[in-house]
PDB file of C-alpha atoms and ligand atoms in Angstrom:
ATOM      1  CA  UNK X   1     101.185  88.867  93.462  1.00 98.00           C
ATOM      2  CA  UNK X   2      98.333  88.007  91.507  1.00 99.00           C
ATOM      3  CA  UNK X   3      99.301  89.180  88.348  1.00 98.00           C
ATOM      4  CA  UNK X   4     102.437  89.470  86.343  1.00 98.00           C
ATOM      5  CA  UNK X   5     101.086  93.013  84.695  1.00 98.00           C
ATOM      6  CA  UNK X   6     103.250  96.081  85.078  1.00 98.00           C
ATOM      7  CA  UNK X   7     101.232  96.807  88.667  1.00 98.00           C
ATOM      8  CA  UNK X   8     102.084  92.623  89.588  1.00 98.00           C
ATOM      9  CA  UNK X   9     105.844  93.352  88.734  1.00 98.00           C
ATOM     10  CA  UNK X  10     106.095  96.708  90.341  1.00 98.00           C
ATOM     11  CA  UNK X  11     104.220  96.376  93.771  1.00 98.00           C
ATOM     12  CA  UNK X  12     106.313  93.009  93.635  1.00 98.00           C
ATOM     13  CA  UNK X  13     109.643  94.409  92.690  1.00 98.00           C
ATOM     14  CA  UNK X  14     109.085  96.844  95.302  1.00 98.00           C
ATOM     15  CA  UNK X  15     108.446  94.116  97.721  1.00 98.00           C
ATOM     16  CA  UNK X  16     111.264  92.058  97.033  1.00 98.00           C
ATOM     17  CA  UNK X  17     112.962  94.675  96.790  1.00 98.00           C
ATOM     18  CA  UNK X  18     112.378  95.563 100.882  1.00 98.00           C
ATOM     19  CA  UNK X  19     112.824  92.333 101.761  1.00 97.00           C
ATOM     20  CA  UNK X  20     109.666  90.744 101.573  1.00 98.00           C
ATOM     21  CA  UNK X  21     109.671  87.094  99.515  1.00 98.00           C
ATOM     22  CA  UNK X  22     107.344  87.274  96.647  1.00 98.00           C
ATOM     23  CA  UNK X  23     105.677  85.098  94.477  1.00 98.00           C
ATOM     24  CA  UNK X  24     104.140  85.981  90.888  1.00 99.00           C
ATOM     25  CA  UNK X  25     101.252  84.052  90.386  1.00 98.00           C
ATOM     26  CA  UNK X  26      99.515  83.122  87.261  1.00 98.00           C
ATOM     27  CA  UNK X  27      97.355  81.624  84.522  1.00 98.00           C
ATOM     28  CA  UNK X  28     100.673  78.969  84.139  1.00 98.00           C
ATOM     29  CA  UNK X  29     102.877  77.894  86.367  1.00 98.00           C
ATOM     30  CA  UNK X  30     105.746  78.837  83.940  1.00 97.00           C
ATOM     31  CA  UNK X  31     104.678  82.188  82.180  1.00 98.00           C
ATOM     32  CA  UNK X  32     106.894  84.167  80.470  1.00 98.00           C
ATOM     33  CA  UNK X  33     106.435  87.506  82.184  1.00 98.00           C
ATOM     34  CA  UNK X  34     106.619  86.225  85.885  1.00 98.00           C
ATOM     35  CA  UNK X  35     110.325  84.230  85.050  1.00 98.00           C
ATOM     36  CA  UNK X  36     111.349  86.898  83.764  1.00 98.00           C
ATOM     37  CA  UNK X  37     110.213  89.263  87.353  1.00 98.00           C
ATOM     38  CA  UNK X  38     111.859  86.771  89.062  1.00 98.00           C
ATOM     39  CA  UNK X  39     115.202  86.830  86.649  1.00 98.00           C
ATOM     40  CA  UNK X  40     116.010  90.496  87.638  1.00 97.00           C
ATOM     41  CA  UNK X  41     114.096  90.917  90.962  1.00 98.00           C
ATOM     42  CA  UNK X  42     116.404  88.224  93.356  1.00 95.00           C
ATOM     43  CA  UNK X  43     116.598  86.092  95.804  1.00 93.00           C
ATOM     44  CA  UNK X  44     113.111  87.249  97.372  1.00 98.00           C
ATOM     45  CA  UNK X  45     111.255  86.855  94.031  1.00 98.00           C
ATOM     46  CA  UNK X  46     109.592  83.104  92.641  1.00 98.00           C
ATOM     47  CA  UNK X  47     106.766  82.793  90.477  1.00 98.00           C
ATOM     48  CA  UNK X  48     104.171  80.206  90.161  1.00 98.00           C
ATOM     49  CA  UNK X  49      99.834  79.673  89.368  1.00 98.00           C
ATOM     50  CA  UNK X  50      98.097  82.125  91.340  1.00 99.00           C
ATOM     51  CA  UNK X  51      97.351  78.704  93.341  1.00 98.00           C
ATOM     52  CA  UNK X  52     100.106  79.196  93.843  1.00 98.00           C
ATOM     53  CA  UNK X  53     101.222  82.521  94.474  1.00 98.00           C
ATOM     54  CA  UNK X  54      98.022  83.366  97.678  1.00 98.00           C
ATOM     55  CA  UNK X  55      99.765  79.683  99.632  1.00 98.00           C
ATOM     56  CA  UNK X  56     102.328  81.193  99.378  1.00 98.00           C
ATOM     57  CA  UNK X  57     101.412  85.249 100.734  1.00 97.00           C
ATOM     58  CA  UNK X  58     101.071  83.948 104.462  1.00 92.00           C
ATOM     59  CA  UNK X  59     100.814  87.638 105.296  1.00 93.00           C
ATOM     60  CA  UNK X  60      99.658  88.966 102.297  1.00 98.00           C
ATOM     61  CA  UNK X  61      97.413  89.282  98.995  1.00 98.00           C
ATOM     62  CA  UNK X  62      97.398  91.176  97.141  1.00 99.00           C
ATOM     63  CA  UNK X  63      94.895  91.519  92.965  1.00 99.00           C
ATOM     64  CA  UNK X  64      96.852  93.207  90.497  1.00 99.00           C
ATOM     65  CA  UNK X  65      94.952  91.522  87.590  1.00 99.00           C
ATOM     66  CA  UNK X  66      91.968  93.510  85.702  1.00 98.00           C
ATOM     67  CA  UNK X  67      89.229  94.119  86.770  1.00 98.00           C
ATOM     68  CA  UNK X  68      86.364  92.133  84.483  1.00 98.00           C
ATOM     69  CA  UNK X  69      89.113  88.879  85.820  1.00 98.00           C
ATOM     70  CA  UNK X  70      89.445  88.698  89.289  1.00 98.00           C
ATOM     71  CA  UNK X  71      87.233  86.538  90.567  1.00 98.00           C
ATOM     72  CA  UNK X  72      87.561  84.184  88.443  1.00 98.00           C
ATOM     73  CA  UNK X  73      91.177  84.442  89.493  1.00 99.00           C
ATOM     74  CA  UNK X  74      90.770  84.182  92.955  1.00 99.00           C
ATOM     75  CA  UNK X  75      88.721  81.501  92.575  1.00 98.00           C
ATOM     76  CA  UNK X  76      91.900  79.636  90.569  1.00 98.00           C
ATOM     77  CA  UNK X  77      92.926  80.796  94.114  1.00 98.00           C
ATOM     78  CA  UNK X  78      91.594  79.329  96.594  1.00 98.00           C
ATOM     79  CA  UNK X  79      88.936  80.834  98.860  1.00 98.00           C
ATOM     80  CA  UNK X  80      91.023  78.110 101.288  1.00 98.00           C
ATOM     81  CA  UNK X  81      94.557  80.673 100.312  1.00 98.00           C
ATOM     82  CA  UNK X  82      92.900  83.451 101.190  1.00 98.00           C
ATOM     83  CA  UNK X  83      91.344  82.693 104.092  1.00 98.00           C
ATOM     84  CA  UNK X  84      92.304  85.293 107.307  1.00 98.00           C
ATOM     85  CA  UNK X  85      95.068  86.550 104.909  1.00 98.00           C
ATOM     86  CA  UNK X  86      94.794  90.626 103.661  1.00 98.00           C
ATOM     87  CA  UNK X  87      93.838  91.344 100.206  1.00 99.00           C
ATOM     88  CA  UNK X  88      95.221  93.952  99.360  1.00 99.00           C
ATOM     89  CA  UNK X  89      92.567  94.462  95.980  1.00 99.00           C
ATOM     90  CA  UNK X  90      94.493  96.816  93.274  1.00 99.00           C
ATOM     91  CA  UNK X  91      92.008  96.289  90.376  1.00 98.00           C
ATOM     92  CA  UNK X  92      89.691  98.408  89.177  1.00 98.00           C
ATOM     93  CA  UNK X  93      86.383  97.400  87.289  1.00 98.00           C
ATOM     94  CA  UNK X  94      87.300  98.168  83.799  1.00 98.00           C
ATOM     95  CA  UNK X  95      85.724  97.087  80.588  1.00 97.00           C
ATOM     96  CA  UNK X  96      87.043  97.110  77.675  1.00 96.00           C
ATOM     97  CA  UNK X  97      84.800  95.647  74.768  1.00 95.00           C
ATOM     98  CA  UNK X  98      83.180  98.118  73.722  1.00 95.00           C
ATOM     99  CA  UNK X  99      86.925 100.143  72.606  1.00 95.00           C
ATOM    100  CA  UNK X 100      87.805 103.433  74.482  1.00 93.00           C
ATOM    101  CA  UNK X 101      86.823 105.130  76.258  1.00 94.00           C
ATOM    102  CA  UNK X 102      85.693 101.693  78.973  1.00 97.00           C
ATOM    103  CA  UNK X 103      83.420 101.878  81.294  1.00 97.00           C
ATOM    104  CA  UNK X 104      82.780 100.184  84.289  1.00 98.00           C
ATOM    105  CA  UNK X 105      81.570  96.539  85.446  1.00 98.00           C
ATOM    106  CA  UNK X 106      79.718  97.683  88.314  1.00 98.00           C
ATOM    107  CA  UNK X 107      79.616 100.945  90.042  1.00 98.00           C
ATOM    108  CA  UNK X 108      77.297 103.276  92.046  1.00 98.00           C
ATOM    109  CA  UNK X 109      75.439 100.625  94.567  1.00 98.00           C
ATOM    110  CA  UNK X 110      78.021  98.130  94.699  1.00 98.00           C
ATOM    111  CA  UNK X 111      81.793  97.621  93.769  1.00 99.00           C
ATOM    112  CA  UNK X 112      84.827  95.123  92.746  1.00 99.00           C
ATOM    113  CA  UNK X 113      86.177  95.120  96.302  1.00 99.00           C
ATOM    114  CA  UNK X 114      82.639  94.565  98.119  1.00 99.00           C
ATOM    115  CA  UNK X 115      82.248  92.013  95.293  1.00 99.00           C
ATOM    116  CA  UNK X 116      85.108  90.371  96.139  1.00 99.00           C
ATOM    117  CA  UNK X 117      84.749  90.597 100.245  1.00 99.00           C
ATOM    118  CA  UNK X 118      81.135  88.799  99.976  1.00 99.00           C
ATOM    119  CA  UNK X 119      82.453  86.076  97.667  1.00 99.00           C
ATOM    120  CA  UNK X 120      85.468  85.494 100.264  1.00 99.00           C
ATOM    121  CA  UNK X 121      84.188  86.471 103.459  1.00 98.00           C
ATOM    122  CA  UNK X 122      87.144  85.058 105.248  1.00 98.00           C
ATOM    123  CA  UNK X 123      89.546  86.915 103.842  1.00 98.00           C
ATOM    124  CA  UNK X 124      89.925  90.767 105.651  1.00 98.00           C
ATOM    125  CA  UNK X 125      90.072  93.394 101.943  1.00 99.00           C
ATOM    126  CA  UNK X 126      91.722  96.692 101.147  1.00 99.00           C
ATOM    127  CA  UNK X 127      91.111  98.503  98.768  1.00 99.00           C
ATOM    128  CA  UNK X 128      94.216 100.810  97.669  1.00 99.00           C
ATOM    129  CA  UNK X 129      96.533 102.174  95.403  1.00 99.00           C
ATOM    130  CA  UNK X 130      94.570 101.640  92.704  1.00 98.00           C
ATOM    131  CA  UNK X 131      94.013 105.210  91.314  1.00 98.00           C
ATOM    132  CA  UNK X 132      97.239 105.887  90.199  1.00 98.00           C
ATOM    133  CA  UNK X 133     100.149 104.044  87.969  1.00 97.00           C
ATOM    134  CA  UNK X 134     102.029 101.536  88.864  1.00 98.00           C
ATOM    135  CA  UNK X 135     105.402 104.025  89.726  1.00 98.00           C
ATOM    136  CA  UNK X 136     103.748 106.243  92.022  1.00 98.00           C
ATOM    137  CA  UNK X 137     102.276 103.077  93.944  1.00 98.00           C
ATOM    138  CA  UNK X 138     105.708 102.362  95.155  1.00 98.00           C
ATOM    139  CA  UNK X 139     107.570 106.242  94.530  1.00 98.00           C
ATOM    140  CA  UNK X 140     105.098 108.288  95.491  1.00 98.00           C
ATOM    141  CA  UNK X 141     107.937 110.515  95.619  1.00 98.00           C
ATOM    142  CA  UNK X 142     107.598 110.790  92.022  1.00 98.00           C
ATOM    143  CA  UNK X 143     104.843 113.529  91.884  1.00 98.00           C
ATOM    144  CA  UNK X 144     105.740 116.525  93.047  1.00 96.00           C
ATOM    145  CA  UNK X 145     104.224 118.459  96.158  1.00 96.00           C
ATOM    146  CA  UNK X 146     101.791 116.600  98.734  1.00 98.00           C
ATOM    147  CA  UNK X 147      98.836 113.780  97.001  1.00 98.00           C
ATOM    148  CA  UNK X 148      97.743 111.294  98.417  1.00 98.00           C
ATOM    149  CA  UNK X 149      96.224 107.309  98.736  1.00 99.00           C
ATOM    150  CA  UNK X 150      93.198 105.715 100.077  1.00 99.00           C
ATOM    151  CA  UNK X 151      92.605 102.631 102.124  1.00 99.00           C
ATOM    152  CA  UNK X 152      89.721 101.147 102.288  1.00 99.00           C
ATOM    153  CA  UNK X 153      88.551  98.448 103.943  1.00 99.00           C
ATOM    154  CA  UNK X 154      86.352  96.751 107.239  1.00 98.00           C
ATOM    155  CA  UNK X 155      89.108  94.969 109.267  1.00 98.00           C
ATOM    156  CA  UNK X 156      90.965  97.657 110.654  1.00 98.00           C
ATOM    157  CA  UNK X 157      94.056  95.834 111.943  1.00 98.00           C
ATOM    158  CA  UNK X 158      94.032  94.680 108.182  1.00 98.00           C
ATOM    159  CA  UNK X 159      93.868  98.124 106.682  1.00 98.00           C
ATOM    160  CA  UNK X 160      96.583  99.212 109.609  1.00 98.00           C
ATOM    161  CA  UNK X 161      98.952  97.141 107.962  1.00 98.00           C
ATOM    162  CA  UNK X 162      98.082  97.755 104.557  1.00 98.00           C
ATOM    163  CA  UNK X 163      99.156 101.704 105.615  1.00 98.00           C
ATOM    164  CA  UNK X 164     101.969  99.520 107.299  1.00 98.00           C
ATOM    165  CA  UNK X 165     103.271  98.716 103.438  1.00 98.00           C
ATOM    166  CA  UNK X 166     102.476 102.292 102.028  1.00 98.00           C
ATOM    167  CA  UNK X 167     104.469 103.637 104.107  1.00 98.00           C
ATOM    168  CA  UNK X 168     107.511 101.153 104.202  1.00 98.00           C
ATOM    169  CA  UNK X 169     106.716 102.288  99.703  1.00 98.00           C
ATOM    170  CA  UNK X 170     107.841 106.156 101.068  1.00 98.00           C
ATOM    171  CA  UNK X 171     104.176 107.140 101.670  1.00 98.00           C
ATOM    172  CA  UNK X 172     104.041 110.332 104.288  1.00 98.00           C
ATOM    173  CA  UNK X 173     101.561 108.883 107.475  1.00 98.00           C
ATOM    174  CA  UNK X 174      99.639 112.370 106.363  1.00 98.00           C
ATOM    175  CA  UNK X 175      99.370 111.112 102.546  1.00 98.00           C
ATOM    176  CA  UNK X 176      97.165 108.188 103.029  1.00 98.00           C
ATOM    177  CA  UNK X 177      93.234 108.993 103.760  1.00 98.00           C
ATOM    178  CA  UNK X 178      91.455 106.076 105.202  1.00 98.00           C
ATOM    179  CA  UNK X 179      88.208 104.829 105.024  1.00 98.00           C
ATOM    180  CA  UNK X 180      85.988 102.631 107.267  1.00 98.00           C
ATOM    181  CA  UNK X 181      84.332 100.540 104.768  1.00 98.00           C
ATOM    182  CA  UNK X 182      84.367  97.783 101.992  1.00 99.00           C
ATOM    183  CA  UNK X 183      81.966  99.404 100.050  1.00 98.00           C
ATOM    184  CA  UNK X 184      84.476 102.726  99.836  1.00 98.00           C
ATOM    185  CA  UNK X 185      85.919 101.582  97.171  1.00 99.00           C
ATOM    186  CA  UNK X 186      82.744 102.501  95.451  1.00 98.00           C
ATOM    187  CA  UNK X 187      84.134 105.580  94.558  1.00 98.00           C
ATOM    188  CA  UNK X 188      87.515 105.047  94.655  1.00 98.00           C
ATOM    189  CA  UNK X 189      86.946 102.767  91.856  1.00 98.00           C
ATOM    190  CA  UNK X 190      83.997 105.410  90.411  1.00 98.00           C
ATOM    191  CA  UNK X 191      87.212 107.668  90.295  1.00 98.00           C
ATOM    192  CA  UNK X 192      88.802 106.157  87.254  1.00 98.00           C
ATOM    193  CA  UNK X 193      86.776 107.780  84.066  1.00 97.00           C
ATOM    194  CA  UNK X 194      88.375 111.360  85.789  1.00 98.00           C
ATOM    195  CA  UNK X 195      91.394 109.685  86.564  1.00 98.00           C
ATOM    196  CA  UNK X 196      91.322 108.185  82.290  1.00 97.00           C
ATOM    197  CA  UNK X 197      90.553 112.209  81.378  1.00 97.00           C
ATOM    198  CA  UNK X 198      93.690 113.011  83.211  1.00 98.00           C
ATOM    199  CA  UNK X 199      95.960 110.902  82.221  1.00 97.00           C
ATOM    200  CA  UNK X 200      94.642 112.234  78.641  1.00 97.00           C
ATOM    201  CA  UNK X 201      94.899 115.825  79.396  1.00 98.00           C
ATOM    202  CA  UNK X 202      98.401 114.950  80.984  1.00 98.00           C
ATOM    203  CA  UNK X 203      99.827 112.537  79.028  1.00 96.00           C
ATOM    204  CA  UNK X 204     102.651 110.396  80.696  1.00 94.00           C
ATOM    205  CA  UNK X 205     103.668 112.482  83.425  1.00 96.00           C
ATOM    206  CA  UNK X 206     103.215 110.401  86.786  1.00 97.00           C
ATOM    207  CA  UNK X 207     100.257 112.466  88.873  1.00 98.00           C
ATOM    208  CA  UNK X 208      98.009 112.062  91.493  1.00 98.00           C
ATOM    209  CA  UNK X 209      95.149 113.799  93.413  1.00 98.00           C
ATOM    210  CA  UNK X 210      95.524 115.720  96.713  1.00 98.00           C
ATOM    211  CA  UNK X 211      92.422 115.893  99.304  1.00 98.00           C
ATOM    212  CA  UNK X 212      92.370 119.689 100.938  1.00 97.00           C
ATOM    213  CA  UNK X 213      90.666 120.588 103.835  1.00 94.00           C
TER     214      UNK X 213
HETATM  215  N1  NAP N   1      98.727  99.478  85.419  1.00 96.73           N
HETATM  216  C1  NAP N   1      98.792 100.226  86.218  1.00 96.73           C
HETATM  217  O1  NAP N   1      99.278 101.657  86.021  1.00 96.73           O
HETATM  218  C2  NAP N   1      97.214 100.647  86.632  1.00 96.73           C
HETATM  219  C3  NAP N   1      97.247 101.532  88.015  1.00 96.73           C
HETATM  220  C4  NAP N   1      96.601 100.925  88.611  1.00 96.73           C
HETATM  221  C5  NAP N   1      95.695  99.969  88.860  1.00 96.73           C
HETATM  222  N2  NAP N   1      95.382  99.373  88.088  1.00 96.73           N
HETATM  223  C6  NAP N   1      94.533  98.013  87.745  1.00 96.73           C
HETATM  224  O2  NAP N   1      95.541  97.269  88.155  1.00 96.73           O
HETATM  225  C7  NAP N   1      95.116  95.070  87.477  1.00 96.73           C
HETATM  226  C8  NAP N   1      96.209  95.204  86.732  1.00 96.73           C
HETATM  227  O3  NAP N   1      96.543  95.951  85.397  1.00 96.73           O
HETATM  228  P1  NAP N   1      98.527  95.751  85.172  1.00 96.73           P
HETATM  229  O4  NAP N   1      97.906  96.511  84.128  1.00 96.73           O
HETATM  230  O5  NAP N   1      98.860  94.611  85.758  1.00 96.73           O
HETATM  231  O6  NAP N   1      97.729  94.026  84.445  1.00 96.73           O
HETATM  232  P2  NAP N   1      97.081  93.643  83.231  1.00 96.73           P
HETATM  233  O7  NAP N   1      98.024  93.290  81.749  1.00 96.73           O
HETATM  234  O8  NAP N   1      95.412  94.797  83.958  1.00 96.73           O
HETATM  235  O9  NAP N   1      96.509  92.164  83.728  1.00 96.73           O
HETATM  236  C9  NAP N   1      97.775  90.855  83.417  1.00 96.73           C
HETATM  237  C10 NAP N   1      97.630  89.764  84.164  1.00 96.73           C
HETATM  238  O10 NAP N   1      95.885  89.081  84.206  1.00 96.73           O
HETATM  239  C11 NAP N   1      95.442  88.374  84.129  1.00 96.73           C
HETATM  240  N3  NAP N   1      94.752  87.423  83.529  1.00 96.73           N
HETATM  241  C12 NAP N   1      94.745  88.869  81.994  1.00 96.73           C
HETATM  242  N4  NAP N   1      93.356  87.859  81.674  1.00 96.73           N
HETATM  243  C13 NAP N   1      93.167  87.323  82.517  1.00 96.73           C
HETATM  244  C14 NAP N   1      91.847  86.081  82.002  1.00 96.73           C
HETATM  245  N5  NAP N   1      90.525  85.967  81.152  1.00 96.73           N
HETATM  246  N6  NAP N   1      91.724  85.101  83.260  1.00 96.73           N
HETATM  247  C15 NAP N   1      92.069  85.778  83.857  1.00 96.73           C
HETATM  248  N7  NAP N   1      93.036  85.550  84.396  1.00 96.73           N
HETATM  249  C16 NAP N   1      93.734  87.038  83.742  1.00 96.73           C
HETATM  250  C17 NAP N   1      96.884  87.826  83.081  1.00 96.73           C
HETATM  251  O11 NAP N   1      97.488  86.590  83.842  1.00 96.73           O
HETATM  252  P3  NAP N   1      98.864  85.466  83.060  1.00 96.73           P
HETATM  253  O12 NAP N   1      99.828  85.686  84.103  1.00 96.73           O
HETATM  254  O13 NAP N   1      97.720  83.780  82.516  1.00 96.73           O
HETATM  255  O14 NAP N   1      98.872  86.353  81.352  1.00 96.73           O
HETATM  256  C18 NAP N   1      98.054  88.506  84.400  1.00 96.73           C
HETATM  257  O15 NAP N   1      98.604  88.102  85.409  1.00 96.73           O
HETATM  258  C19 NAP N   1      94.540  95.941  87.104  1.00 96.73           C
HETATM  259  O16 NAP N   1      93.072  95.707  87.093  1.00 96.73           O
HETATM  260  C20 NAP N   1      94.169  97.737  86.315  1.00 96.73           C
HETATM  261  O17 NAP N   1      92.969  98.581  86.138  1.00 96.73           O
HETATM  262  C21 NAP N   1      96.027  98.918  86.974  1.00 96.73           C
END
């Protein structure tokens, strides 16, 4: 798990609760937030640097860092530590430098998911879960009624494995909308301005969208 923020702690906690061993990575090996998470989470949890965590994750590495610095974080994690692995990218390329609402650091003809896939061609990048808040990611039942989670990536086996993880998180199979191609990350990331507007209107209550056809 690359990232010690809300997503890292929430998704990492869910994974550990399911019995997966999780190493939470940070810029420093002794990050206080990660230490508290390890203490709370128990036997399946450990901490280290971004490189330690990426090396530890022999099945899947999760990017839960701010999109504006994700490429730097992944370079710190090390291309060798990502090669051949599923890289679940939950990040959003938000630029808060000009205040609220944030803008996107990349959009229209490119996406952060694609930038990551190009920078780390041996990783199997899958974009998912970035379109909802952290609680909904691991507790889809917190939103009433059916709703949708997207999965996009070039590698169909990697997409399948991420879908298995989503099922473990409690997502129904028919809630998972799969896209063939990491380029679909463009739309998933450009949804963020709408998500932020919905968040402004709805407030703290968990919410999500559903694709109906
Ligand atoms: N929060 C949500 O509910 C939510 C929902 C959907 C998607 N997302 C996306 O998920 C990602 C993570 O969000 P978050 O709220 O969990 O955490 P966050 O606060 O955005 O990120 C925390 C992590 O980023 C690292 N970091 C911060 N600045 C850095 C820098 N300059 N260089 C390297 N690393 C840096 C921190 O490192 P240290 O550990 O060293 O401090 C920490 O591990 C974001 O892209 C966000 O847009 C969040």
